[in-house]
Coordinates of C-alpha atoms in Angstrom, one line a residue:
M180 CA -38.2 -34.6 5.5
K181 CA -39.0 -31.1 4.4
H182 CA -36.2 -28.5 4.0
P183 CA -36.4 -26.1 7.0
Y184 CA -37.0 -23.2 4.7
A185 CA -40.1 -25.0 3.4
I186 CA -41.3 -25.6 6.9
A187 CA -40.9 -21.9 7.6
L188 CA -42.9 -20.9 4.6
D189 CA -45.7 -23.3 5.5
V190 CA -46.3 -21.5 8.7
G191 CA -47.4 -18.3 7.0
T192 CA -46.4 -14.7 7.2
S193 CA -48.7 -13.2 9.8
K194 CA -47.8 -12.1 13.3
L195 CA -50.7 -13.8 14.9
N196 CA -48.5 -15.8 17.2
H197 CA -45.2 -15.3 18.9
T198 CA -42.7 -17.8 17.4
G199 CA -39.5 -17.1 19.2
S200 CA -39.7 -20.3 21.2
W201 CA -39.5 -22.4 18.0
R202 CA -35.9 -21.4 17.2
T203 CA -32.8 -23.5 17.6
Q204 CA -30.8 -20.7 15.9
R205 CA -31.2 -17.0 15.6
P206 CA -29.9 -14.6 13.0
E207 CA -27.6 -11.8 14.0
Y208 CA -26.3 -8.8 12.1
V209 CA -22.5 -8.8 12.1
D210 CA -19.7 -6.7 10.7
R211 CA -16.8 -8.6 9.1
L212 CA -13.4 -7.4 8.0
P213 CA -13.2 -6.9 4.2
P214 CA -10.2 -8.7 2.8
C215 CA -9.1 -5.5 1.0
N216 CA -8.9 -3.7 4.4
A217 CA -7.1 -6.7 6.0
A218 CA -4.5 -6.7 3.2
C219 CA -3.7 -2.9 3.2
P220 CA -0.4 -2.2 4.9
A221 CA -1.5 1.4 5.5
G222 CA -4.6 0.2 7.3
E223 CA -7.1 2.0 5.1
D224 CA -10.8 1.5 5.5
I225 CA -11.1 0.8 1.8
Q226 CA -14.7 -0.4 1.8
G227 CA -15.7 2.7 3.8
W228 CA -14.2 5.2 1.4
L229 CA -15.4 3.2 -1.7
A230 CA -19.0 3.5 -0.3
H231 CA -18.7 7.3 -0.4
A232 CA -17.1 7.2 -3.9
E233 CA -19.8 5.0 -5.4
A234 CA -22.4 7.5 -4.2
G235 CA -20.4 10.3 -5.9
E236 CA -19.5 11.8 -2.6
Y237 CA -15.8 12.4 -3.6
E238 CA -14.7 14.8 -0.9
D239 CA -16.3 12.6 1.8
A240 CA -14.5 9.6 0.2
W241 CA -11.2 11.5 0.2
R242 CA -11.5 12.5 3.8
A243 CA -12.4 9.0 4.8
L244 CA -9.4 7.7 2.9
T245 CA -7.0 10.2 4.4
E246 CA -8.0 9.3 7.9
N247 CA -5.4 6.6 7.5
N248 CA -3.3 7.7 4.5
P249 CA -2.3 11.3 3.7
L250 CA -0.8 10.5 0.3
P251 CA -3.6 9.0 -1.9
A252 CA -2.5 10.6 -5.2
V253 CA 1.0 9.2 -4.6
M254 CA -0.2 5.8 -3.4
G255 CA -2.6 5.6 -6.3
R256 CA 0.5 5.6 -8.5
V257 CA 3.2 3.6 -6.7
C258 CA 1.3 1.2 -4.4
Y259 CA 1.5 -2.5 -5.5
H260 CA -2.1 -2.8 -4.3
P261 CA -2.2 -6.0 -2.2
C262 CA -5.8 -5.0 -1.5
E263 CA -6.7 -6.0 -5.1
T264 CA -4.9 -9.4 -4.8
A265 CA -7.1 -10.1 -1.8
C266 CA -10.3 -8.7 -3.3
N267 CA -13.2 -11.2 -3.3
R268 CA -14.5 -9.8 -6.6
A269 CA -11.6 -11.5 -8.4
Q270 CA -13.3 -14.8 -7.8
I271 CA -16.3 -13.6 -9.8
D272 CA -14.7 -11.7 -12.6
E273 CA -11.8 -9.3 -11.8
A274 CA -10.7 -7.5 -8.6
V275 CA -12.1 -4.0 -8.0
G276 CA -9.7 -1.3 -9.2
I277 CA -9.2 0.1 -5.7
N278 CA -5.8 1.7 -6.5
S279 CA -7.2 3.5 -9.6
V280 CA -10.1 4.9 -7.6
E281 CA -7.7 6.0 -4.9
R282 CA -5.6 7.8 -7.5
F283 CA -8.7 9.5 -8.9
L284 CA -9.7 10.8 -5.5
G285 CA -6.2 12.0 -4.8
D286 CA -6.0 13.8 -8.1
V287 CA -9.4 15.4 -7.6
A288 CA -8.3 16.7 -4.2
I289 CA -5.3 18.3 -5.7
A290 CA -7.3 19.9 -8.5
K291 CA -9.9 21.2 -6.1
G292 CA -7.4 22.3 -3.4
W293 CA -9.0 20.3 -0.6
A294 CA -7.0 20.8 2.6
F295 CA -6.6 18.9 5.8
D296 CA -8.2 20.2 9.0
K297 CA -5.8 21.7 11.5
P298 CA -6.0 20.3 15.1
K299 CA -8.6 21.8 17.3
S300 CA -6.3 22.0 20.3
E301 CA -2.6 21.7 21.1
T302 CA -1.1 19.2 23.5
G303 CA 2.1 21.2 24.2
K304 CA 4.2 18.1 23.3
R305 CA 7.0 18.3 20.8
V306 CA 8.0 15.4 18.5
L307 CA 11.0 15.2 16.2
V308 CA 10.6 13.2 13.0
V309 CA 13.9 12.3 11.2
G310 CA 13.4 11.9 7.5
A311 CA 10.7 13.3 5.1
G312 CA 10.0 10.1 3.3
P313 CA 6.7 8.2 3.3
A314 CA 7.1 7.0 6.9
G315 CA 8.2 10.3 8.3
L316 CA 5.5 12.3 6.4
S317 CA 2.8 9.9 7.5
A318 CA 3.9 10.0 11.2
A319 CA 4.1 13.8 11.1
Y320 CA 0.6 14.1 9.6
H321 CA -1.0 11.8 12.2
L322 CA 0.9 13.3 15.1
R323 CA -0.1 16.8 14.0
R324 CA -3.8 15.7 13.8
L325 CA -3.5 14.6 17.4
G326 CA -2.4 18.2 18.4
H327 CA 1.4 17.6 18.8
A328 CA 4.0 20.1 17.5
V329 CA 6.0 18.2 14.9
T330 CA 9.3 19.1 13.3
I331 CA 10.7 17.0 10.4
R332 CA 14.4 17.2 9.8
E333 CA 15.4 16.1 6.3
A334 CA 18.9 15.6 5.2
G335 CA 18.1 16.2 1.5
P336 CA 17.2 19.4 -0.3
L337 CA 13.6 18.3 -1.0
A338 CA 11.0 16.3 0.9
G339 CA 9.8 12.9 -0.3
G340 CA 12.7 10.6 0.5
M341 CA 12.9 7.5 -1.8
M342 CA 9.5 8.6 -3.4
R343 CA 11.5 11.4 -4.9
F344 CA 15.0 10.0 -5.2
G345 CA 14.2 6.4 -5.9
I346 CA 11.0 6.4 -8.0
P347 CA 11.3 7.9 -11.5
K348 CA 9.1 10.7 -12.7
Y349 CA 7.4 8.5 -15.3
R350 CA 5.9 6.6 -12.4
L351 CA 5.4 9.6 -9.9
P352 CA 5.2 13.1 -11.3
R353 CA 6.9 15.5 -9.0
D354 CA 4.0 18.1 -9.0
V355 CA 1.8 15.4 -7.5
L356 CA 4.3 14.6 -4.7
D357 CA 4.9 18.3 -4.0
A358 CA 1.2 18.9 -3.7
E359 CA 0.6 16.1 -1.1
V360 CA 3.7 17.1 0.9
G361 CA 2.6 20.7 0.9
R362 CA -0.8 19.8 2.3
I363 CA 0.9 18.2 5.3
V364 CA 3.1 21.2 5.9
E365 CA 0.1 23.5 5.8
M366 CA -1.3 21.7 8.8
G367 CA 1.4 23.3 10.8
V368 CA 4.2 20.7 10.5
E369 CA 7.6 22.3 10.5
L370 CA 9.8 20.9 7.6
V371 CA 13.5 21.7 7.9
L372 CA 15.5 20.7 4.7
N373 CA 19.2 20.2 4.3
S374 CA 19.3 19.3 8.0
K375 CA 20.9 15.9 8.6
V376 CA 20.6 14.5 12.1
D377 CA 24.0 13.1 13.1
D378 CA 23.2 12.4 16.7
V379 CA 19.6 11.7 17.7
E380 CA 20.3 12.2 21.4
A381 CA 21.8 15.6 20.8
A382 CA 19.0 16.6 18.4
M383 CA 16.3 15.7 20.9
R384 CA 18.0 17.4 23.8
E385 CA 18.8 20.6 21.9
G386 CA 15.4 20.9 20.4
G387 CA 13.5 20.1 23.6
F388 CA 11.6 17.2 22.0
D389 CA 9.5 14.8 24.1
A390 CA 9.8 11.9 21.6
S391 CA 11.2 11.2 18.2
F392 CA 10.4 9.0 15.2
L393 CA 13.3 7.8 13.1
A394 CA 12.4 7.3 9.5
V395 CA 15.6 7.4 7.5
G396 CA 15.3 5.8 4.1
A397 CA 17.6 3.2 2.6
H398 CA 19.7 5.5 0.4
I399 CA 23.0 3.7 0.6
A400 CA 23.6 1.3 -2.3
R401 CA 25.0 -2.1 -1.6
R402 CA 28.2 -3.0 -3.5
A403 CA 29.5 -6.3 -4.8
Y404 CA 33.1 -7.3 -5.4
I405 CA 33.5 -7.5 -9.1
P406 CA 37.1 -7.4 -10.4
A407 CA 37.3 -4.4 -12.7
G408 CA 40.2 -3.2 -14.9
G409 CA 40.8 -0.5 -17.5
A410 CA 38.4 2.4 -17.7
A411 CA 35.3 0.5 -16.5
R412 CA 32.4 2.8 -15.8
I413 CA 30.5 1.4 -12.8
L414 CA 27.8 3.2 -10.9
D415 CA 24.9 2.3 -8.6
A416 CA 21.2 2.5 -9.4
V417 CA 20.5 4.8 -6.4
S418 CA 23.0 7.4 -7.6
L419 CA 21.6 7.1 -11.1
L420 CA 18.0 7.7 -10.0
R421 CA 19.0 10.4 -7.5
S422 CA 20.9 12.3 -10.3
M423 CA 17.6 12.8 -12.1
E424 CA 16.5 15.3 -9.4
G425 CA 18.1 18.6 -10.4
E426 CA 21.6 17.4 -11.0
G427 CA 22.9 16.6 -14.5
P428 CA 22.2 13.0 -15.4
P429 CA 25.2 10.8 -16.0
L430 CA 26.4 9.9 -19.5
L431 CA 25.7 6.2 -19.7
G432 CA 26.5 5.5 -23.3
R433 CA 24.5 3.6 -25.9
K434 CA 24.7 0.1 -24.2
V435 CA 24.0 -0.2 -20.5
V436 CA 24.0 -3.3 -18.3
I437 CA 22.1 -3.4 -15.1
Y438 CA 23.0 -6.0 -12.5
G439 CA 20.1 -7.0 -10.2
G440 CA 16.5 -8.2 -10.2
G441 CA 14.4 -5.9 -8.1
N442 CA 12.1 -3.0 -8.9
T443 CA 15.1 -0.6 -8.7
A444 CA 16.9 -2.6 -11.4
L445 CA 13.9 -2.1 -13.7
D446 CA 13.7 1.6 -12.9
A447 CA 17.4 2.0 -13.7
A448 CA 17.0 0.1 -17.0
R449 CA 13.9 2.1 -18.0
T450 CA 15.7 5.4 -17.0
A451 CA 18.7 4.4 -19.1
R452 CA 16.5 3.9 -22.2
R453 CA 15.0 7.4 -21.6
L454 CA 18.5 8.8 -21.4
G455 CA 19.3 7.6 -24.8
A456 CA 20.7 4.1 -24.3
S457 CA 19.8 1.9 -27.4
E458 CA 20.3 -1.2 -25.3
A459 CA 19.5 -1.7 -21.6
I460 CA 20.2 -5.3 -20.5
I461 CA 19.4 -6.6 -17.0
V462 CA 21.6 -9.4 -15.8
Y463 CA 19.9 -11.5 -13.1
R464 CA 21.2 -14.7 -11.4
R465 CA 17.8 -16.4 -11.1
T466 CA 14.7 -17.0 -13.2
R467 CA 11.8 -14.8 -13.9
E468 CA 9.6 -16.7 -11.4
K469 CA 12.1 -15.8 -8.6
M470 CA 12.6 -12.2 -9.6
P471 CA 11.6 -9.9 -6.7
A472 CA 10.4 -7.2 -9.0
H473 CA 6.7 -6.9 -9.7
D474 CA 5.5 -8.7 -12.9
F475 CA 3.6 -5.7 -14.3
E476 CA 6.7 -3.5 -14.0
L477 CA 8.8 -6.1 -15.8
E478 CA 6.2 -6.2 -18.6
E479 CA 6.3 -2.5 -19.0
A480 CA 10.1 -2.6 -19.1
L481 CA 10.1 -5.3 -21.8
Q482 CA 7.6 -3.2 -23.8
E483 CA 10.1 -0.4 -23.7
G484 CA 12.9 -2.5 -25.1
V485 CA 14.7 -3.6 -21.9
S486 CA 16.1 -7.1 -22.4
M487 CA 16.9 -9.8 -19.8
K488 CA 19.7 -12.3 -19.3
W489 CA 18.3 -14.8 -16.9
L490 CA 20.4 -17.2 -14.8
S491 CA 23.5 -15.1 -15.3
T492 CA 26.1 -13.4 -13.1
I493 CA 28.9 -10.9 -13.7
K494 CA 32.3 -12.2 -12.9
S495 CA 34.5 -9.4 -14.0
V496 CA 34.6 -6.1 -15.9
D497 CA 37.4 -4.8 -18.1
G498 CA 36.9 -1.5 -19.8
G499 CA 34.0 -1.8 -22.3
S500 CA 33.4 -5.5 -21.8
M501 CA 32.3 -7.8 -19.0
T502 CA 32.5 -11.5 -18.5
I503 CA 29.2 -13.2 -17.7
E504 CA 28.9 -16.7 -16.2
K505 CA 25.9 -18.8 -17.0
M506 CA 24.1 -20.4 -14.0
K507 CA 21.8 -23.4 -13.7
L508 CA 19.3 -24.4 -11.0
D509 CA 20.2 -27.3 -8.7
D510 CA 17.7 -29.8 -7.3
M511 CA 16.7 -27.3 -4.6
G512 CA 16.0 -24.6 -7.2
F513 CA 19.1 -22.5 -6.3
P514 CA 21.4 -21.1 -9.1
Q515 CA 24.8 -22.7 -9.4
P516 CA 27.8 -21.7 -11.6
T517 CA 28.3 -23.8 -14.7
G518 CA 31.8 -22.7 -15.8
E519 CA 30.4 -21.4 -19.1
F520 CA 31.3 -17.8 -19.9
E521 CA 30.4 -15.2 -22.4
T522 CA 31.5 -11.7 -23.1
L523 CA 29.1 -8.8 -23.1
D524 CA 30.1 -5.4 -24.4
A525 CA 28.7 -2.4 -22.5
D526 CA 29.5 1.3 -22.0
S527 CA 28.3 1.3 -18.4
L528 CA 27.4 -1.1 -15.6
V529 CA 24.7 -0.1 -13.1
L530 CA 24.6 -2.0 -9.8
A531 CA 21.1 -2.5 -8.4
L532 CA 21.8 -4.9 -5.6
G533 CA 19.7 -3.4 -2.8
Q534 CA 20.1 -0.5 -0.3
D535 CA 21.0 0.0 3.3
V536 CA 20.2 2.7 5.9
D537 CA 22.7 5.1 7.3
L538 CA 22.5 4.3 11.1
T539 CA 25.3 6.6 12.3
L540 CA 22.8 8.9 14.0
L541 CA 22.3 6.1 16.6
E542 CA 25.9 5.8 17.7
H543 CA 25.3 7.8 20.9
A544 CA 21.8 6.6 21.6
P545 CA 21.8 4.2 24.6
G546 CA 19.8 0.9 24.4
I547 CA 19.1 0.9 20.7
V548 CA 19.8 -2.5 19.1
I549 CA 20.8 -3.0 15.5
E550 CA 20.1 -6.4 13.9
H551 CA 20.7 -7.3 10.3
G552 CA 21.2 -3.7 9.4
V553 CA 17.9 -2.4 10.8
V554 CA 16.7 -1.1 14.2
K555 CA 15.1 -3.6 16.6
V556 CA 11.7 -2.3 17.6
G557 CA 8.9 -3.6 19.9
P558 CA 5.3 -4.1 19.0
D559 CA 4.8 -0.4 19.8
M560 CA 7.5 0.7 17.3
M561 CA 9.7 1.9 20.2
T562 CA 13.4 1.2 20.1
G563 CA 15.4 0.2 23.2
R564 CA 15.7 3.8 24.1
R565 CA 12.5 5.1 25.7
G566 CA 10.8 7.8 23.7
V567 CA 12.6 7.0 20.4
F568 CA 10.6 5.1 17.8
A569 CA 11.6 3.8 14.4
G570 CA 9.9 2.6 11.2
G571 CA 9.9 2.5 7.5
D572 CA 13.2 1.3 6.0
M573 CA 14.9 1.5 9.4
A574 CA 12.7 -1.3 10.9
P575 CA 12.3 -4.9 9.8
S576 CA 9.7 -4.9 7.1
E577 CA 9.0 -5.0 3.4
R578 CA 10.4 -1.8 1.8
T579 CA 7.4 -0.2 0.0
V580 CA 5.8 3.2 0.2
T581 CA 2.6 1.7 1.5
V582 CA 4.3 -0.3 4.3
A583 CA 6.1 2.9 5.3
V584 CA 2.9 5.0 5.4
G585 CA 1.4 2.3 7.6
H586 CA 4.4 2.4 9.9
G587 CA 4.1 6.1 10.2
K588 CA 0.5 5.9 11.2
K589 CA 1.1 3.2 13.8
A590 CA 4.1 4.9 15.2
A591 CA 2.2 8.2 15.6
R592 CA -0.5 6.4 17.6
C593 CA 2.2 4.7 19.7
V594 CA 4.0 8.0 20.3
D595 CA 0.8 9.6 21.3
A596 CA 0.1 6.8 23.8
Y597 CA 3.6 7.2 25.2
L598 CA 3.3 11.0 25.6
N599 CA 0.0 10.4 27.5
G600 CA 1.5 7.8 29.8
R601 CA -0.3 4.8 28.5
A602 CA 0.3 1.8 26.3
F603 CA -1.1 1.7 22.8
A604 CA -4.0 -0.8 22.4
P605 CA -4.6 -1.8 18.8
P606 CA -8.3 -1.6 17.8
H607 CA -10.3 -4.8 17.7
K608 CA -10.5 -6.5 14.3
H609 CA -13.6 -8.3 13.1
A610 CA -13.4 -11.8 11.6
L611 CA -12.5 -11.9 7.9
A612 CA -15.3 -11.7 5.3
S613 CA -14.1 -14.6 3.1
F614 CA -15.6 -15.3 -0.3
D615 CA -17.4 -18.4 1.0
R616 CA -19.5 -16.2 3.2
L617 CA -20.9 -14.2 0.3
N618 CA -23.8 -15.1 -1.9
A619 CA -22.1 -14.3 -5.2
W620 CA -25.0 -15.3 -7.4
Y621 CA -26.5 -11.8 -6.8
Y622 CA -23.6 -10.2 -8.7
E623 CA -23.4 -9.9 -12.5
D624 CA -20.1 -9.9 -14.3
A625 CA -18.7 -6.4 -14.5
P626 CA -15.1 -6.5 -15.7
A627 CA -12.6 -4.0 -14.3
T628 CA -11.7 -0.8 -16.0
L629 CA -8.2 -0.6 -17.5
R630 CA -6.2 2.5 -16.9
P631 CA -4.9 4.3 -20.0
V632 CA -1.2 3.6 -20.8
L633 CA 1.2 5.7 -22.9
E634 CA 2.4 3.9 -26.0
A635 CA 5.7 2.2 -25.6
V636 CA 7.3 4.0 -28.5
R637 CA 6.5 7.4 -26.9
R638 CA 7.7 6.4 -23.4
V639 CA 11.4 6.1 -24.1
E640 CA 11.5 9.6 -25.6
N641 CA 10.8 11.4 -22.4
F642 CA 9.8 11.1 -18.7
E643 CA 6.0 11.6 -19.2
E644 CA 3.8 9.6 -16.9
V645 CA 3.3 6.1 -18.3
V646 CA 0.0 5.0 -16.6
G647 CA -2.9 7.5 -16.7
G648 CA -5.8 7.9 -14.3
L649 CA -9.5 7.2 -14.6
D650 CA -12.1 9.8 -15.5
E651 CA -15.1 10.4 -13.3
T652 CA -17.3 8.0 -15.2
N653 CA -14.9 5.1 -15.0
A654 CA -14.0 5.8 -11.4
L655 CA -17.7 5.8 -10.4
Y656 CA -18.2 2.5 -12.3
E657 CA -15.2 1.0 -10.6
A658 CA -16.2 2.0 -7.1
R659 CA -19.7 0.5 -7.7
R660 CA -18.1 -2.9 -8.4
C661 CA -17.3 -3.2 -4.7
L662 CA -19.3 -6.1 -3.1
S663 CA -19.3 -4.6 0.4
C664 CA -18.0 -7.9 1.7
G665 CA -19.1 -8.6 5.3
N666 CA -21.0 -5.4 5.9
C667 CA -24.6 -4.5 5.4
F668 CA -25.2 -2.0 2.6
E669 CA -29.0 -1.9 3.1
C670 CA -30.0 -3.8 0.0
D671 CA -33.3 -4.8 1.7
N672 CA -33.0 -8.5 0.8
C673 CA -33.4 -9.7 4.4
Y674 CA -36.4 -7.4 4.8
G675 CA -38.0 -8.7 1.6
V676 CA -37.5 -12.4 2.1
C677 CA -38.5 -12.7 5.8
P678 CA -41.7 -14.8 6.0
D679 CA -42.5 -13.5 9.4
N680 CA -42.0 -9.7 9.0
A681 CA -39.4 -10.1 11.7
V682 CA -36.9 -7.7 10.1
I683 CA -37.3 -4.1 11.1
K684 CA -35.9 -1.2 9.0
L685 CA -34.3 1.5 11.1
G686 CA -34.0 4.1 8.5
P687 CA -31.4 5.2 5.9
G688 CA -27.9 4.5 7.2
K689 CA -29.1 2.8 10.3
R690 CA -29.5 -0.7 8.8
F691 CA -32.0 -3.2 10.4
K692 CA -32.8 -5.2 13.5
F693 CA -34.6 -8.5 14.2
D694 CA -37.8 -8.8 16.2
Y695 CA -37.0 -12.1 17.9
D696 CA -40.6 -12.4 19.2
Y697 CA -41.6 -13.4 15.7
C698 CA -38.4 -14.7 14.1
K699 CA -38.5 -18.5 13.7
G700 CA -34.8 -18.8 12.9
C701 CA -35.5 -20.2 9.4
G702 CA -32.3 -18.7 8.1
L703 CA -33.7 -17.3 4.9
C704 CA -32.3 -13.8 5.6
A705 CA -28.8 -15.2 6.1
A706 CA -29.1 -17.4 2.9
E707 CA -30.1 -14.4 0.9
C708 CA -27.7 -11.7 2.3
P709 CA -25.4 -10.9 -0.6
C710 CA -22.5 -9.6 1.5
G711 CA -22.5 -12.2 4.3
A712 CA -23.5 -9.7 7.0
I713 CA -26.0 -12.1 8.8
E714 CA -24.8 -15.0 10.9
M715 CA -27.0 -17.8 12.3
V716 CA -26.0 -18.5 15.9
A717 CA -27.2 -21.2 18.3
E718 CA -29.9 -20.3 20.8
A719 CA -28.8 -20.5 24.4
I720 CA -30.3 -23.5 26.2

């Protein structure tokens, strides 16, 4: 039996006869959800802004990006880019360097002074945002775009939240953060610093606010009971990192031990090295495979001379020494004490055991429920008190800048719906453009561009930025590695391979359509579509 494609080709390519009645299947153009978009906690249309970037339309790309995320230069430095983990291109050679292109666009925008458009009209509604961290700034930006009057009240002396007080300067230069915060304020957002909200009910009532979004960051360090005697110097990682913002940094000594296994522990250890510690040792009770910190950050720390003591826990501290107990994994993979001890000399102990949120502002707010140290919210981000929404570190979620920015965007849309007397309806999502739907043989190997990295020996001498950005040539190359998964980019393959001239071009940017009077349903177009944007569907009987 002949292959159906061969049968189709035997018929010829003229339009002498209508052939629609021959079909059992018909091709249809579809749009699918790119895996990068699906994986982005901020909900960016990554494929959309990459398309502008690869055409060299950088301002259009930046504006498309900031439709969802107002902090691209920040995110291009601190996001852990789950989009790249999901990228289909990784199954061909390497994932597209989405995060590096995002940073390039953010930096170009700062250099060129691109500004956000102000709202065309005002709604007359007033919204209070508590906290000027990533969630609060994102919510304020999106609410202001919708025409609402927004006031951010921030307890600290500067905006940025944990982006400023929890992420060291070698990862996020402060001039970059200030530029992106300033752009949001210039839209007409009121930012009130050194203004802690102790009672959200009173703040809403006194300010005449119609709704509020609570975005207080996790600034309170968790403690652990460790017997300590003598003149033991113990401090927490949050205080250490916060002290780098204007206050005098603490005197840690030459040998510093950090207790914990998250990204904050790594930041504290790397900061200690930059403050002059000859040794920075992280004590962690589990193995490297179970360490919650990101692997690339651990590698950077090891390059800078930070050392690790795996499967270890601190039992006591006495002056300049501490007792460490070795652990071993049980049959279930959990660490258990062994009764084996060693002594470790150190000038300081830094505790990096996680952070909690100060929830005292909710004590007089009726209906708000606290579970496991965070605020219980519904699918619309609203708390049990109508008109009060919460997100970021205050809500159950992974605590990253990207997740917080996504919370702020979603909360803004939900607040807007609430202020307009309706329920928020999430937009429809297309089916995922998985790798098996692509025709990968069209793509040649094009390895990803590596970002420049400061030499390890120079890093520990100062707080210069460790990871650099791409130049325009590299950013353009990286953007052009995008496969446009699941969405037509007008490559003309379907138009060129159709044996019946049944594909009609609609003009630049308008894609194509099928003339079903002449389409036999042979499937050549679907088989040859590189990005999987054509689906064969059964004809109705």
